[in-house]
PDB file of C-alpha atoms in Angstrom:
ATOM      1  CA  MET A  23     -13.711 -70.512  69.859  1.00 72.00           C
ATOM      2  CA  GLY A  24     -10.868 -68.908  70.789  1.00 85.00           C
ATOM      3  CA  ASP A  25     -10.193 -65.359  73.080  1.00 94.00           C
ATOM      4  CA  LEU A  26      -7.555 -63.228  69.922  1.00 97.00           C
ATOM      5  CA  LEU A  27     -10.565 -61.080  70.207  1.00 98.00           C
ATOM      6  CA  VAL A  28     -12.449 -60.394  73.210  1.00 97.00           C
ATOM      7  CA  GLY A  29     -13.976 -57.530  74.216  1.00 96.00           C
ATOM      8  CA  LYS A  30     -13.614 -55.750  70.376  1.00 98.00           C
ATOM      9  CA  ARG A  31     -16.357 -54.686  68.393  1.00 98.00           C
ATOM     10  CA  ILE A  32     -15.416 -55.119  65.586  1.00 98.00           C
ATOM     11  CA  LEU A  33     -17.296 -52.817  61.897  1.00 98.00           C
ATOM     12  CA  VAL A  34     -16.803 -55.017  59.072  1.00 98.00           C
ATOM     13  CA  THR A  35     -17.663 -53.885  54.772  1.00 98.00           C
ATOM     14  CA  GLY A  36     -18.210 -55.916  51.732  1.00 92.00           C
ATOM     15  CA  VAL A  37     -20.041 -59.235  53.114  1.00 93.00           C
ATOM     16  CA  LEU A  38     -21.919 -60.468  50.082  1.00 87.00           C
ATOM     17  CA  THR A  39     -22.020 -63.919  49.563  1.00 90.00           C
ATOM     18  CA  ASP A  40     -21.054 -66.597  52.112  1.00 91.00           C
ATOM     19  CA  ALA A  41     -17.950 -67.152  50.035  1.00 91.00           C
ATOM     20  CA  SER A  42     -16.679 -63.518  50.403  1.00 93.00           C
ATOM     21  CA  ILE A  43     -13.236 -62.970  52.477  1.00 96.00           C
ATOM     22  CA  ALA A  44     -15.203 -60.416  54.954  1.00 96.00           C
ATOM     23  CA  PHE A  45     -18.512 -62.877  55.360  1.00 97.00           C
ATOM     24  CA  HIS A  46     -15.315 -65.524  56.969  1.00 97.00           C
ATOM     25  CA  VAL A  47     -13.207 -62.091  58.982  1.00 98.00           C
ATOM     26  CA  ALA A  48     -16.654 -61.440  60.612  1.00 98.00           C
ATOM     27  CA  ARG A  49     -17.502 -65.362  61.436  1.00 98.00           C
ATOM     28  CA  LEU A  50     -13.755 -65.891  62.666  1.00 98.00           C
ATOM     29  CA  ALA A  51     -14.039 -62.525  64.451  1.00 98.00           C
ATOM     30  CA  GLN A  52     -17.231 -63.726  66.224  1.00 98.00           C
ATOM     31  CA  GLU A  53     -16.020 -66.990  66.933  1.00 98.00           C
ATOM     32  CA  GLU A  54     -12.689 -65.207  68.291  1.00 98.00           C
ATOM     33  CA  GLY A  55     -14.843 -63.337  70.849  1.00 98.00           C
ATOM     34  CA  ALA A  56     -15.782 -59.767  69.182  1.00 98.00           C
ATOM     35  CA  GLU A  57     -18.736 -58.511  69.003  1.00 98.00           C
ATOM     36  CA  VAL A  58     -19.593 -57.681  64.673  1.00 98.00           C
ATOM     37  CA  VAL A  59     -21.383 -54.626  62.947  1.00 98.00           C
ATOM     38  CA  LEU A  60     -21.442 -55.507  58.888  1.00 98.00           C
ATOM     39  CA  THR A  61     -22.402 -52.669  56.551  1.00 97.00           C
ATOM     40  CA  GLY A  62     -24.057 -53.193  53.326  1.00 94.00           C
ATOM     41  CA  PHE A  63     -24.217 -51.567  49.926  1.00 90.00           C
ATOM     42  CA  GLY A  64     -27.774 -51.676  47.728  1.00 83.00           C
ATOM     43  CA  ARG A  65     -29.104 -55.648  48.412  1.00 82.00           C
ATOM     44  CA  LEU A  66     -29.670 -55.168  51.771  1.00 89.00           C
ATOM     45  CA  SER A  67     -31.865 -57.604  52.319  1.00 90.00           C
ATOM     46  CA  LEU A  68     -29.321 -60.169  51.079  1.00 90.00           C
ATOM     47  CA  VAL A  69     -26.794 -58.933  53.832  1.00 93.00           C
ATOM     48  CA  ASN A  70     -29.383 -59.298  55.708  1.00 94.00           C
ATOM     49  CA  ARG A  71     -29.466 -63.325  54.767  1.00 94.00           C
ATOM     50  CA  ILE A  72     -26.458 -63.643  54.448  1.00 94.00           C
ATOM     51  CA  ALA A  73     -25.365 -62.445  58.289  1.00 95.00           C
ATOM     52  CA  GLY A  74     -28.138 -64.675  59.229  1.00 95.00           C
ATOM     53  CA  ARG A  75     -25.511 -67.113  58.272  1.00 96.00           C
ATOM     54  CA  LEU A  76     -22.794 -66.048  60.956  1.00 97.00           C
ATOM     55  CA  PRO A  77     -22.955 -68.133  64.390  1.00 97.00           C
ATOM     56  CA  LYS A  78     -24.189 -64.966  66.307  1.00 96.00           C
ATOM     57  CA  PRO A  79     -26.876 -62.476  64.703  1.00 93.00           C
ATOM     58  CA  ALA A  80     -24.886 -59.269  63.733  1.00 97.00           C
ATOM     59  CA  PRO A  81     -27.198 -56.043  62.398  1.00 97.00           C
ATOM     60  CA  VAL A  82     -26.163 -54.337  59.338  1.00 97.00           C
ATOM     61  CA  ILE A  83     -26.256 -50.491  58.389  1.00 97.00           C
ATOM     62  CA  GLU A  84     -26.639 -49.581  54.804  1.00 96.00           C
ATOM     63  CA  LEU A  85     -23.027 -47.661  53.877  1.00 97.00           C
ATOM     64  CA  ASP A  86     -22.131 -46.428  50.203  1.00 97.00           C
ATOM     65  CA  VAL A  87     -18.572 -45.401  51.007  1.00 97.00           C
ATOM     66  CA  THR A  88     -19.305 -42.719  47.787  1.00 97.00           C
ATOM     67  CA  ASN A  89     -22.158 -40.696  49.938  1.00 97.00           C
ATOM     68  CA  THR A  90     -20.806 -38.288  52.116  1.00 97.00           C
ATOM     69  CA  GLU A  91     -24.949 -38.193  54.118  1.00 98.00           C
ATOM     70  CA  HIS A  92     -24.033 -41.846  54.859  1.00 98.00           C
ATOM     71  CA  LEU A  93     -20.896 -41.288  56.210  1.00 98.00           C
ATOM     72  CA  ASP A  94     -21.337 -38.800  57.894  1.00 98.00           C
ATOM     73  CA  ALA A  95     -23.875 -40.490  59.570  1.00 98.00           C
ATOM     74  CA  LEU A  96     -22.171 -43.612  60.437  1.00 98.00           C
ATOM     75  CA  ALA A  97     -20.693 -43.169  63.073  1.00 98.00           C
ATOM     76  CA  GLU A  98     -24.076 -41.864  65.039  1.00 98.00           C
ATOM     77  CA  ASN A  99     -25.689 -45.593  63.315  1.00 98.00           C
ATOM     78  CA  VAL A 100     -22.957 -47.763  64.150  1.00 98.00           C
ATOM     79  CA  ARG A 101     -23.570 -46.262  68.251  1.00 98.00           C
ATOM     80  CA  GLN A 102     -27.095 -47.987  67.896  1.00 98.00           C
ATOM     81  CA  HIS A 103     -25.788 -51.469  68.075  1.00 98.00           C
ATOM     82  CA  VAL A 104     -22.695 -50.803  70.424  1.00 98.00           C
ATOM     83  CA  ASP A 105     -20.863 -48.148  72.292  1.00 96.00           C
ATOM     84  CA  GLY A 106     -17.233 -48.447  69.768  1.00 97.00           C
ATOM     85  CA  ILE A 107     -14.866 -49.607  67.915  1.00 98.00           C
ATOM     86  CA  ASP A 108     -12.072 -51.262  68.092  1.00 98.00           C
ATOM     87  CA  GLY A 109     -11.877 -52.425  64.917  1.00 98.00           C
ATOM     88  CA  VAL A 110     -13.011 -52.196  61.249  1.00 98.00           C
ATOM     89  CA  VAL A 111     -12.706 -53.943  58.066  1.00 98.00           C
ATOM     90  CA  HIS A 112     -12.281 -52.579  54.480  1.00 98.00           C
ATOM     91  CA  SER A 113     -13.681 -54.726  51.850  1.00 97.00           C
ATOM     92  CA  ILE A 114     -14.926 -52.442  49.159  1.00 96.00           C
ATOM     93  CA  ALA A 115     -13.791 -52.253  45.478  1.00 95.00           C
ATOM     94  CA  PHE A 116     -15.704 -51.583  42.187  1.00 94.00           C
ATOM     95  CA  GLY A 117     -14.468 -50.954  39.260  1.00 93.00           C
ATOM     96  CA  PRO A 118     -16.557 -50.209  35.768  1.00 94.00           C
ATOM     97  CA  GLN A 119     -16.620 -52.501  33.252  1.00 92.00           C
ATOM     98  CA  ASP A 120     -14.512 -50.890  30.573  1.00 94.00           C
ATOM     99  CA  ALA A 121     -11.741 -50.598  33.380  1.00 95.00           C
ATOM    100  CA  LEU A 122     -11.047 -54.170  33.434  1.00 92.00           C
ATOM    101  CA  GLY A 123     -10.422 -57.218  30.544  1.00 91.00           C
ATOM    102  CA  GLY A 124      -8.350 -55.453  28.852  1.00 92.00           C
ATOM    103  CA  ASN A 125      -9.538 -52.126  27.753  1.00 93.00           C
ATOM    104  CA  PHE A 126      -6.740 -50.392  30.135  1.00 96.00           C
ATOM    105  CA  LEU A 127      -5.531 -48.051  26.879  1.00 97.00           C
ATOM    106  CA  ASN A 128      -9.312 -46.921  25.752  1.00 97.00           C
ATOM    107  CA  THR A 129     -10.631 -46.382  29.696  1.00 98.00           C
ATOM    108  CA  ASN A 130     -11.845 -43.549  30.061  1.00 98.00           C
ATOM    109  CA  TYR A 131     -11.526 -40.993  33.263  1.00 98.00           C
ATOM    110  CA  GLU A 132     -15.085 -41.008  34.153  1.00 98.00           C
ATOM    111  CA  ASP A 133     -15.090 -44.885  34.836  1.00 98.00           C
ATOM    112  CA  VAL A 134     -10.928 -44.551  36.250  1.00 98.00           C
ATOM    113  CA  SER A 135     -12.034 -42.175  38.907  1.00 98.00           C
ATOM    114  CA  THR A 136     -15.245 -44.249  40.532  1.00 98.00           C
ATOM    115  CA  ALA A 137     -12.518 -47.396  40.673  1.00 97.00           C
ATOM    116  CA  VAL A 138     -10.391 -44.780  42.795  1.00 98.00           C
ATOM    117  CA  GLN A 139     -12.956 -43.718  44.537  1.00 98.00           C
ATOM    118  CA  VAL A 140     -14.638 -46.507  45.427  1.00 97.00           C
ATOM    119  CA  SER A 141     -11.361 -48.857  46.373  1.00 97.00           C
ATOM    120  CA  ALA A 142      -9.219 -46.638  47.247  1.00 98.00           C
ATOM    121  CA  TYR A 143      -9.954 -43.127  48.690  1.00 98.00           C
ATOM    122  CA  SER A 144     -12.469 -44.667  50.784  1.00 98.00           C
ATOM    123  CA  LEU A 145      -9.741 -46.363  52.577  1.00 98.00           C
ATOM    124  CA  LYS A 146      -9.551 -42.943  53.812  1.00 98.00           C
ATOM    125  CA  ALA A 147     -12.714 -42.071  54.099  1.00 98.00           C
ATOM    126  CA  LEU A 148     -14.187 -44.923  55.586  1.00 98.00           C
ATOM    127  CA  THR A 149     -11.059 -44.835  58.568  1.00 98.00           C
ATOM    128  CA  MET A 150     -12.475 -40.896  58.819  1.00 98.00           C
ATOM    129  CA  ALA A 151     -15.948 -41.499  59.382  1.00 98.00           C
ATOM    130  CA  THR A 152     -15.094 -44.541  62.184  1.00 98.00           C
ATOM    131  CA  LEU A 153     -12.439 -42.056  63.845  1.00 98.00           C
ATOM    132  CA  PRO A 154     -14.987 -41.002  66.700  1.00 98.00           C
ATOM    133  CA  LEU A 155     -16.034 -44.414  67.368  1.00 98.00           C
ATOM    134  CA  LYS A 156     -11.929 -45.542  68.760  1.00 98.00           C
ATOM    135  CA  PRO A 157     -11.885 -45.747  72.428  1.00 94.00           C
ATOM    136  CA  LYS A 158     -10.710 -42.261  74.004  1.00 91.00           C
ATOM    137  CA  ASP A 159      -7.982 -44.052  76.147  1.00 88.00           C
ATOM    138  CA  GLY A 160      -8.097 -47.351  73.293  1.00 91.00           C
ATOM    139  CA  SER A 161      -6.106 -48.351  69.675  1.00 96.00           C
ATOM    140  CA  LEU A 162      -8.284 -48.528  66.354  1.00 98.00           C
ATOM    141  CA  SER A 163      -6.525 -51.241  64.024  1.00 98.00           C
ATOM    142  CA  VAL A 164      -8.026 -50.842  60.595  1.00 98.00           C
ATOM    143  CA  VAL A 165      -7.260 -53.630  57.949  1.00 98.00           C
ATOM    144  CA  GLY A 166      -8.106 -53.551  54.104  1.00 98.00           C
ATOM    145  CA  LEU A 167      -7.731 -56.200  51.541  1.00 97.00           C
ATOM    146  CA  ASP A 168      -5.419 -55.543  48.845  1.00 97.00           C
ATOM    147  CA  PHE A 169      -4.388 -58.113  45.654  1.00 94.00           C
ATOM    148  CA  ASP A 170      -1.021 -57.381  44.954  1.00 93.00           C
ATOM    149  CA  ALA A 171      -0.359 -54.506  43.376  1.00 94.00           C
ATOM    150  CA  GLN A 172       3.922 -54.605  42.693  1.00 93.00           C
ATOM    151  CA  VAL A 173       2.806 -56.190  38.781  1.00 91.00           C
ATOM    152  CA  ALA A 174       0.519 -56.259  36.104  1.00 91.00           C
ATOM    153  CA  TRP A 175      -2.246 -58.542  36.054  1.00 88.00           C
ATOM    154  CA  PRO A 176      -4.211 -60.324  32.710  1.00 86.00           C
ATOM    155  CA  GLY A 177      -6.832 -57.740  32.755  1.00 89.00           C
ATOM    156  CA  TYR A 178      -7.134 -56.319  35.975  1.00 91.00           C
ATOM    157  CA  ASP A 179      -5.592 -53.123  34.486  1.00 95.00           C
ATOM    158  CA  TRP A 180      -7.353 -50.122  35.896  1.00 97.00           C
ATOM    159  CA  MET A 181      -8.031 -51.882  39.305  1.00 95.00           C
ATOM    160  CA  GLY A 182      -4.738 -52.571  39.776  1.00 96.00           C
ATOM    161  CA  VAL A 183      -4.095 -49.355  39.583  1.00 98.00           C
ATOM    162  CA  ALA A 184      -6.748 -48.389  42.150  1.00 98.00           C
ATOM    163  CA  LYS A 185      -4.485 -51.227  44.559  1.00 97.00           C
ATOM    164  CA  ALA A 186      -1.597 -49.382  44.475  1.00 98.00           C
ATOM    165  CA  ALA A 187      -3.710 -46.478  45.740  1.00 98.00           C
ATOM    166  CA  LEU A 188      -5.146 -48.704  48.019  1.00 98.00           C
ATOM    167  CA  GLU A 189      -1.692 -49.350  49.342  1.00 98.00           C
ATOM    168  CA  SER A 190      -0.290 -45.830  48.861  1.00 98.00           C
ATOM    169  CA  THR A 191      -3.020 -44.921  51.224  1.00 98.00           C
ATOM    170  CA  SER A 192      -2.976 -46.719  53.611  1.00 98.00           C
ATOM    171  CA  ARG A 193       0.986 -45.543  54.682  1.00 98.00           C
ATOM    172  CA  TYR A 194      -0.583 -42.220  54.686  1.00 98.00           C
ATOM    173  CA  LEU A 195      -3.506 -42.602  57.208  1.00 98.00           C
ATOM    174  CA  ALA A 196      -0.599 -45.180  59.066  1.00 98.00           C
ATOM    175  CA  LYS A 197       1.542 -41.500  58.563  1.00 98.00           C
ATOM    176  CA  TYR A 198      -1.597 -39.613  59.970  1.00 98.00           C
ATOM    177  CA  LEU A 199      -3.146 -40.822  62.216  1.00 98.00           C
ATOM    178  CA  GLY A 200      -0.133 -43.231  64.031  1.00 98.00           C
ATOM    179  CA  ASP A 201      -0.191 -40.417  67.061  1.00 97.00           C
ATOM    180  CA  GLN A 202      -3.624 -41.125  67.742  1.00 97.00           C
ATOM    181  CA  ASN A 203      -2.707 -44.444  68.464  1.00 97.00           C
ATOM    182  CA  VAL A 204      -4.824 -46.446  64.448  1.00 98.00           C
ATOM    183  CA  ARG A 205      -3.159 -49.211  62.748  1.00 98.00           C
ATOM    184  CA  VAL A 206      -3.868 -49.264  59.316  1.00 98.00           C
ATOM    185  CA  ASN A 207      -2.548 -52.536  57.614  1.00 98.00           C
ATOM    186  CA  LEU A 208      -3.546 -54.330  54.241  1.00 98.00           C
ATOM    187  CA  VAL A 209      -3.844 -57.771  53.405  1.00 98.00           C
ATOM    188  CA  SER A 210      -3.003 -59.096  50.332  1.00 97.00           C
ATOM    189  CA  ALA A 211      -4.678 -62.188  49.501  1.00 95.00           C
ATOM    190  CA  GLY A 212      -4.488 -64.466  46.727  1.00 92.00           C
ATOM    191  CA  PRO A 213      -7.083 -64.817  44.524  1.00 90.00           C
ATOM    192  CA  VAL A 214     -10.276 -66.027  46.065  1.00 89.00           C
ATOM    193  CA  LYS A 215     -13.519 -67.220  43.465  1.00 81.00           C
ATOM    194  CA  THR A 216     -15.558 -64.746  45.381  1.00 68.00           C
ATOM    195  CA  MET A 217     -18.390 -63.077  43.507  1.00 59.00           C
ATOM    196  CA  ALA A 218     -16.595 -59.574  42.836  1.00 64.00           C
ATOM    197  CA  ALA A 219     -13.787 -61.830  41.127  1.00 62.00           C
ATOM    198  CA  ARG A 220     -15.830 -63.488  38.794  1.00 62.00           C
ATOM    199  CA  SER A 221     -17.247 -60.374  37.308  1.00 62.00           C
ATOM    200  CA  ILE A 222     -13.374 -59.536  36.541  1.00 67.00           C
ATOM    201  CA  PRO A 223     -12.764 -60.843  33.205  1.00 66.00           C
ATOM    202  CA  GLY A 224      -9.895 -63.790  32.238  1.00 66.00           C
ATOM    203  CA  PHE A 225      -9.831 -64.691  36.350  1.00 67.00           C
ATOM    204  CA  ASP A 226      -9.935 -68.135  35.636  1.00 71.00           C
ATOM    205  CA  ALA A 227      -6.567 -67.698  34.275  1.00 68.00           C
ATOM    206  CA  PHE A 228      -4.932 -66.928  38.358  1.00 71.00           C
ATOM    207  CA  GLU A 229      -5.903 -70.868  39.127  1.00 71.00           C
ATOM    208  CA  GLY A 230      -3.316 -71.931  36.854  1.00 74.00           C
ATOM    209  CA  VAL A 231      -0.783 -69.453  38.032  1.00 80.00           C
ATOM    210  CA  TRP A 232      -0.722 -70.271  42.028  1.00 85.00           C
ATOM    211  CA  ASN A 233      -0.933 -73.794  41.498  1.00 79.00           C
ATOM    212  CA  GLU A 234       1.991 -73.665  39.849  1.00 85.00           C
ATOM    213  CA  LYS A 235       4.029 -71.185  41.488  1.00 90.00           C
ATOM    214  CA  ALA A 236       3.041 -70.441  45.175  1.00 93.00           C
ATOM    215  CA  PRO A 237       5.323 -72.578  47.387  1.00 95.00           C
ATOM    216  CA  LEU A 238       2.519 -73.340  50.186  1.00 95.00           C
ATOM    217  CA  GLY A 239      -0.416 -73.297  47.610  1.00 92.00           C
ATOM    218  CA  TRP A 240      -3.288 -71.990  47.214  1.00 91.00           C
ATOM    219  CA  ASP A 241      -6.940 -72.706  46.981  1.00 91.00           C
ATOM    220  CA  LEU A 242      -9.409 -70.470  45.218  1.00 90.00           C
ATOM    221  CA  ASN A 243     -12.393 -71.580  47.151  1.00 90.00           C
ATOM    222  CA  ASP A 244     -10.822 -70.856  50.357  1.00 94.00           C
ATOM    223  CA  PRO A 245     -11.029 -67.513  52.070  1.00 95.00           C
ATOM    224  CA  GLU A 246     -10.252 -68.410  55.285  1.00 97.00           C
ATOM    225  CA  PRO A 247      -6.304 -68.457  55.444  1.00 97.00           C
ATOM    226  CA  ALA A 248      -6.961 -64.538  54.200  1.00 97.00           C
ATOM    227  CA  ALA A 249      -9.680 -63.915  56.456  1.00 98.00           C
ATOM    228  CA  ARG A 250      -6.788 -65.369  59.594  1.00 98.00           C
ATOM    229  CA  GLY A 251      -4.845 -62.609  58.039  1.00 98.00           C
ATOM    230  CA  VAL A 252      -7.527 -59.965  58.742  1.00 98.00           C
ATOM    231  CA  VAL A 253      -8.098 -60.976  62.242  1.00 98.00           C
ATOM    232  CA  GLY A 254      -4.743 -61.365  63.756  1.00 98.00           C
ATOM    233  CA  LEU A 255      -4.243 -57.519  62.404  1.00 98.00           C
ATOM    234  CA  LEU A 256      -7.443 -56.824  64.299  1.00 98.00           C
ATOM    235  CA  SER A 257      -6.235 -58.553  67.675  1.00 98.00           C
ATOM    236  CA  ASP A 258      -3.654 -56.922  70.453  1.00 96.00           C
ATOM    237  CA  TRP A 259      -0.919 -58.704  68.992  1.00 97.00           C
ATOM    238  CA  PHE A 260       0.155 -56.164  66.008  1.00 97.00           C
ATOM    239  CA  PRO A 261       0.439 -52.905  68.286  1.00 97.00           C
ATOM    240  CA  LYS A 262       3.632 -51.460  67.142  1.00 98.00           C
ATOM    241  CA  THR A 263       2.702 -53.195  63.211  1.00 98.00           C
ATOM    242  CA  THR A 264       0.952 -49.791  60.573  1.00 98.00           C
ATOM    243  CA  GLY A 265       1.452 -48.983  57.780  1.00 98.00           C
ATOM    244  CA  GLU A 266       2.318 -53.306  56.340  1.00 98.00           C
ATOM    245  CA  ILE A 267       0.965 -54.863  53.808  1.00 98.00           C
ATOM    246  CA  VAL A 268       1.135 -58.747  55.109  1.00 98.00           C
ATOM    247  CA  HIS A 269       0.776 -61.396  52.062  1.00 98.00           C
ATOM    248  CA  VAL A 270      -1.508 -64.420  52.178  1.00 97.00           C
ATOM    249  CA  ASP A 271      -1.053 -65.257  49.053  1.00 95.00           C
ATOM    250  CA  GLY A 272       0.908 -68.739  49.511  1.00 96.00           C
ATOM    251  CA  GLY A 273       4.292 -66.929  49.043  1.00 96.00           C
ATOM    252  CA  LEU A 274       3.697 -66.819  45.442  1.00 94.00           C
ATOM    253  CA  HIS A 275       4.568 -62.686  45.966  1.00 94.00           C
ATOM    254  CA  ALA A 276       8.455 -63.496  46.847  1.00 94.00           C
ATOM    255  CA  MET A 277       8.514 -65.532  43.875  1.00 92.00           C
ATOM    256  CA  GLY A 278      10.375 -65.301  41.045  1.00 81.00           C
ATOM    257  CA  ALA A 279       9.839 -66.836  37.309  1.00 65.00           C
TER     258      ALA A 279
END
């Protein structure tokens, strides 16, 4: 047990399984002293069951980031469990199957729009929905999970475009919310074998790339390094860092051929 987040109240989205990075963020946050509230979409019974595997109980709030009513009610729903929020974790992404897997040139705009709304615009929507929960004289740290959008990945297609939009969205949020003492940063994580990752056609191809090129090595079955990066940004140790993308990928992003 540590004290990095003692007294902090953290809202964590995207906990689907105990293999997810978001789950390990929630676990580490609790171990570092934070009070954690989770959100879930769809199968809330599954999220509640996974929440039971955390070190301490954590309430689960239903949240569909494309549903205006859910977003409008989020602050009040959170207040039923905690009286404010010091940190928000955005771990939300989705792309229709036609937007992935090498179908880039044939994907229709409706599917592209869904990928961008759920995976990028939702960072703005979630941040604004939680802004009323920010302590009056304190700060709010918003941390999103990213996958490096500097290059084109096999089969990632329009999700890669959505991640590029996520990165830009985080910078504009940092610009417009800095005067309210809101920090917005991303952790660009190496690939982890999560439920979401397994739905990406060709995901297994990433394993060879990271094993060969990451100077620090990379374990696709270990979400903790990325989760630690998120927890660090949620803490008070980065008070003047915003609009940043922190790569937790074994160093692969910095390597050439």
